[in-house]
Structure formats: C-alpha cells, structure tokens
Short mmCIF file of C-alpha atoms in Angstrom, two decimals:
data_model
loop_
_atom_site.label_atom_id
_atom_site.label_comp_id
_atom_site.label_asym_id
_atom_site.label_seq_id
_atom_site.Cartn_x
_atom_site.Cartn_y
_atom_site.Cartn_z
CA UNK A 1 -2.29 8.42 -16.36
CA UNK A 2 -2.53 5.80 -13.89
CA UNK A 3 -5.84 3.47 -13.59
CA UNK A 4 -8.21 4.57 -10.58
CA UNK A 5 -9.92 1.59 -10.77
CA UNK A 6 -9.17 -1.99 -12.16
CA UNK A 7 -11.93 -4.11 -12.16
CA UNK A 8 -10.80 -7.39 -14.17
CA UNK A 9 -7.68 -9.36 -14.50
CA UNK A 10 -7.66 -7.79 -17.89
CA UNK A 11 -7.30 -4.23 -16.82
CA UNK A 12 -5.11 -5.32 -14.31
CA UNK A 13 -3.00 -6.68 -17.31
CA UNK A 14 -3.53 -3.82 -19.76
CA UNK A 15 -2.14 -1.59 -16.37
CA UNK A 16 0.70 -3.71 -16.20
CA UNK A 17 1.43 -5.56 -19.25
CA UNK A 18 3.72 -8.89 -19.30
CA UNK A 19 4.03 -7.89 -15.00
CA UNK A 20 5.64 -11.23 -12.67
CA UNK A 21 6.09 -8.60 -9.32
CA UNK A 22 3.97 -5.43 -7.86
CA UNK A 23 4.37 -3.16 -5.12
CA UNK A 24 1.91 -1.71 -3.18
CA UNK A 25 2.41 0.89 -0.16
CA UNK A 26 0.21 3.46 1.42
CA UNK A 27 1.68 7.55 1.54
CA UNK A 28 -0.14 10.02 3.39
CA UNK A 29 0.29 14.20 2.44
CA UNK A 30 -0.40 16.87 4.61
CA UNK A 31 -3.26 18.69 3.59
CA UNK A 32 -4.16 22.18 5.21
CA UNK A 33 -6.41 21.79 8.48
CA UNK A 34 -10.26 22.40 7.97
CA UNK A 35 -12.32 24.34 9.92
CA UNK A 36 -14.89 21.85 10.88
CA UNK A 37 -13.96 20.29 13.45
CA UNK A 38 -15.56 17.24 12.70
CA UNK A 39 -14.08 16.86 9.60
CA UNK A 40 -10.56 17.41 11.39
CA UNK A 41 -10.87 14.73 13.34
CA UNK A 42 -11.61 12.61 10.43
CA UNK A 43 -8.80 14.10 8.78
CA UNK A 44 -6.28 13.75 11.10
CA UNK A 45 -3.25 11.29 11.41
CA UNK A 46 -1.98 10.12 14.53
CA UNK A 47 1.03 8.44 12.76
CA UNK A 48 2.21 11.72 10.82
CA UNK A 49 0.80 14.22 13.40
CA UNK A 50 -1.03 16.55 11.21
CA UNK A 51 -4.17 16.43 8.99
CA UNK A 52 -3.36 14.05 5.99
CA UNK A 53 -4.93 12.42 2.58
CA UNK A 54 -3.95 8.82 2.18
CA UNK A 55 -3.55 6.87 -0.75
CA UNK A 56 -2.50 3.62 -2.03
CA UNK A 57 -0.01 3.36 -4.98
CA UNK A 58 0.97 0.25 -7.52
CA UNK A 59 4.22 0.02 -9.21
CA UNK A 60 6.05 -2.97 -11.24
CA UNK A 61 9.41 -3.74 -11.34
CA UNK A 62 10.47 -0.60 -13.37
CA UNK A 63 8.72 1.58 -11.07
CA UNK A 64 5.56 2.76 -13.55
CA UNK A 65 2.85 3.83 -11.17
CA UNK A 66 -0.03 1.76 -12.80
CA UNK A 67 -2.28 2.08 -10.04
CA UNK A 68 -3.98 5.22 -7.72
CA UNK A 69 -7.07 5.23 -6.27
CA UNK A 70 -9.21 7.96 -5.17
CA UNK A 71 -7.05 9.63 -1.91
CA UNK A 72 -9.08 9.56 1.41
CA UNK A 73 -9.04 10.61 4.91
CA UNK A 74 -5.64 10.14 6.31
CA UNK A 75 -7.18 8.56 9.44
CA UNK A 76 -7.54 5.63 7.19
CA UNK A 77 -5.20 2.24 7.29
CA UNK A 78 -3.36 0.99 4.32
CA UNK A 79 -4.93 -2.05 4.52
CA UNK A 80 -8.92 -1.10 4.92
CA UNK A 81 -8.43 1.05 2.29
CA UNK A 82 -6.81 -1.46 0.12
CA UNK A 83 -9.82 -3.67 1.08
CA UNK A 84 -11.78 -0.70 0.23
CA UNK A 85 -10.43 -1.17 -3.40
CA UNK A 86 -11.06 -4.79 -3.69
CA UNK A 87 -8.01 -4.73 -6.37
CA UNK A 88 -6.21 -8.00 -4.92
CA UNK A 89 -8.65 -10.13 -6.22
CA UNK A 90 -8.23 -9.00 -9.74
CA UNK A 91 -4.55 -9.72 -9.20
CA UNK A 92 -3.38 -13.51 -11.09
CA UNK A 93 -2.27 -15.94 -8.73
CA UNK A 94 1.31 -15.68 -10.94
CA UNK A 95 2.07 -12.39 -10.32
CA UNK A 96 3.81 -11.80 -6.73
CA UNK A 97 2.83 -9.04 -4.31
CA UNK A 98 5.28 -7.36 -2.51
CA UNK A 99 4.00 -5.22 0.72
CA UNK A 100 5.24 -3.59 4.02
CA UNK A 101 3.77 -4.98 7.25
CA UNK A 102 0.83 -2.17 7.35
CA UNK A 103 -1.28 -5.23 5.10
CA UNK A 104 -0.89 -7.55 7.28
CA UNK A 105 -3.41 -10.40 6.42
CA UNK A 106 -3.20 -9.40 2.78
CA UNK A 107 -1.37 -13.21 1.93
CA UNK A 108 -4.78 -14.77 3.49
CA UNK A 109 -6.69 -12.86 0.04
CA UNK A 110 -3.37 -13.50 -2.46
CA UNK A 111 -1.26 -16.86 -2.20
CA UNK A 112 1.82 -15.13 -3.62
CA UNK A 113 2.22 -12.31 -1.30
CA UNK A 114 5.62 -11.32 0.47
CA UNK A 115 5.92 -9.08 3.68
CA UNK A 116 8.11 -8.75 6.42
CA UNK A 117 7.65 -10.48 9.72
CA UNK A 118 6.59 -8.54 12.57
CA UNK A 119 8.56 -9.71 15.84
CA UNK A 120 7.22 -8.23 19.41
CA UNK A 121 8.67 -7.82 22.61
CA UNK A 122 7.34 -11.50 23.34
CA UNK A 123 8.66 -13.10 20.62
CA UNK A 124 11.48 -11.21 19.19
CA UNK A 125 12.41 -12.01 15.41
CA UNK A 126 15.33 -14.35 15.01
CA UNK A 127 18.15 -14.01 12.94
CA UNK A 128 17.06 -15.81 9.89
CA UNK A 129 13.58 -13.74 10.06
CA UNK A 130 15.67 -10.49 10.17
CA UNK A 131 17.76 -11.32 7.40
CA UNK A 132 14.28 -12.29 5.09
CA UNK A 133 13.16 -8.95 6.37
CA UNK A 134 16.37 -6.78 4.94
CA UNK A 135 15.96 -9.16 1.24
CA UNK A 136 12.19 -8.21 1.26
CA UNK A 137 12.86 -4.21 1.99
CA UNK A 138 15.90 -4.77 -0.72
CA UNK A 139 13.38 -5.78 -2.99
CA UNK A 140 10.52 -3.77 -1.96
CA UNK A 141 12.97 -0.18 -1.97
CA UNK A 142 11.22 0.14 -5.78
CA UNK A 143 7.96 1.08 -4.44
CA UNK A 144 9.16 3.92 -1.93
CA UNK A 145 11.09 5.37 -5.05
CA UNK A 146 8.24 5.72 -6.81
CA UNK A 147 6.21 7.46 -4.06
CA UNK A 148 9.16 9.86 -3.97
CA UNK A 149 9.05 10.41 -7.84
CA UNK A 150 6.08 11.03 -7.51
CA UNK A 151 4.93 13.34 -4.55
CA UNK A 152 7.92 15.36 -5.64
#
C-alpha cells in the first residue's frame, strides 16, 4: 500500500528506494452530490463540472504509486494541496521532479523540478519552448498511466 504520509527523506527513500525521477499529478473522481448544500459547493469542480474528490499521486520511473494522500474536496488546486502535504521538502535535491503546469511555483521549493512553460495570448510560446514542452509530456506520460491503472 502506498505511504499517506512521508515525513523524512528516509521514508521518502524507503517509498521509493534507489529513485533519480518522480511524478506527481493531481486526479479528481466524481463522487455522488450531497445534500447539503454547503457541502456541495465545497465539493464541487468547476474544471470537471460535477462534484469531485481530489488527490495527489507519486510514481517513479516504473510507475509504482509510492505516494497518496488523504483525497479532499475537489474544489481544491493541485498545488495548495500539494503544499498542504508539505512532501517536497522531504524530497533530496538529487532526485528530479517532474510536474504538469497546475504546480506552478513548485521549482521555487525544489531546485530540480521540470514543468512545461505556460505561453499566453501576450506572449505566445516559441518554437524551442514548444518542443521542451512535447519532451517534458514524453517524459511525464508515466504518471497519467499510473492514474489510469489505478482509478480503473
């Protein structure tokens, strides 16, 4: 079973032994709507339409889920309740983390940290930033296989 918590750089290692890359990403499941309104609300996700649990999940390289935290409200974003975890800090320096653009800010808390650049209507991305982009989803591809391995 997967760790719920990791609060040391060895748990971290005894989740992951002899790890160099991990994956994080957020997944949201529907969940049937409560009656309380109130707790609807708090429930409810605007990016999947429908009332939702979010969680975060950590794979390696072979895609072995070695990290799930408690689920919460799918109103929740990936990277507050990543912060909520307080897991990067207990991640070595060595090891590289590999995440979508919903953590933005993550690679000010990790030095090794790779994630897609976000262009805008402003400043659209160039073609050297959109090629990184495709190598980092290449690479990152391992994570959304084990969500579907997973949920399924």
């Amino acid at each position: 079973m997967p760790a719920r918590q990791i609060r040391s750089a060895e748990e971290f290692f005894r989740a992951f032994p002899g790890v160099k890359d991990v994956f994080i990403d957020g997944t949201e499941r529907p969940v049937q709507k409560p009656k309380n309104l109130r707790r609807r609300k708090k429930m409810y996700s605007g990016k999947k339409r429908q009332t939702t649990r979010k969680g975060l999940i950590m794979t390696d390289e072979t895609r072995q889920i070695g990290f799930i935290p408690m689920s919460k409200n799918g109103r929740r974003h990936d990277k507050r309740l990543l912060d909520k975890v307080d897991i990067i800090r207990h991640i070595p320096p060595e090891v590289t983390i590999w995440a979508d653009t919903g953590f933005q800010g993550i690679d000010k808390q990790h030095p090794n940290t790779q994630i897609p650049k976000k262009g805008t209507r402003k400043r659209p991305l160039s073609p050297e930033q959109k090629q990184e982009n495709k190598i980092i989803s290449g690479i990152r591809i391992t994570v959304e296989h084990a969500i579907a391995g997973f949920v399924e």
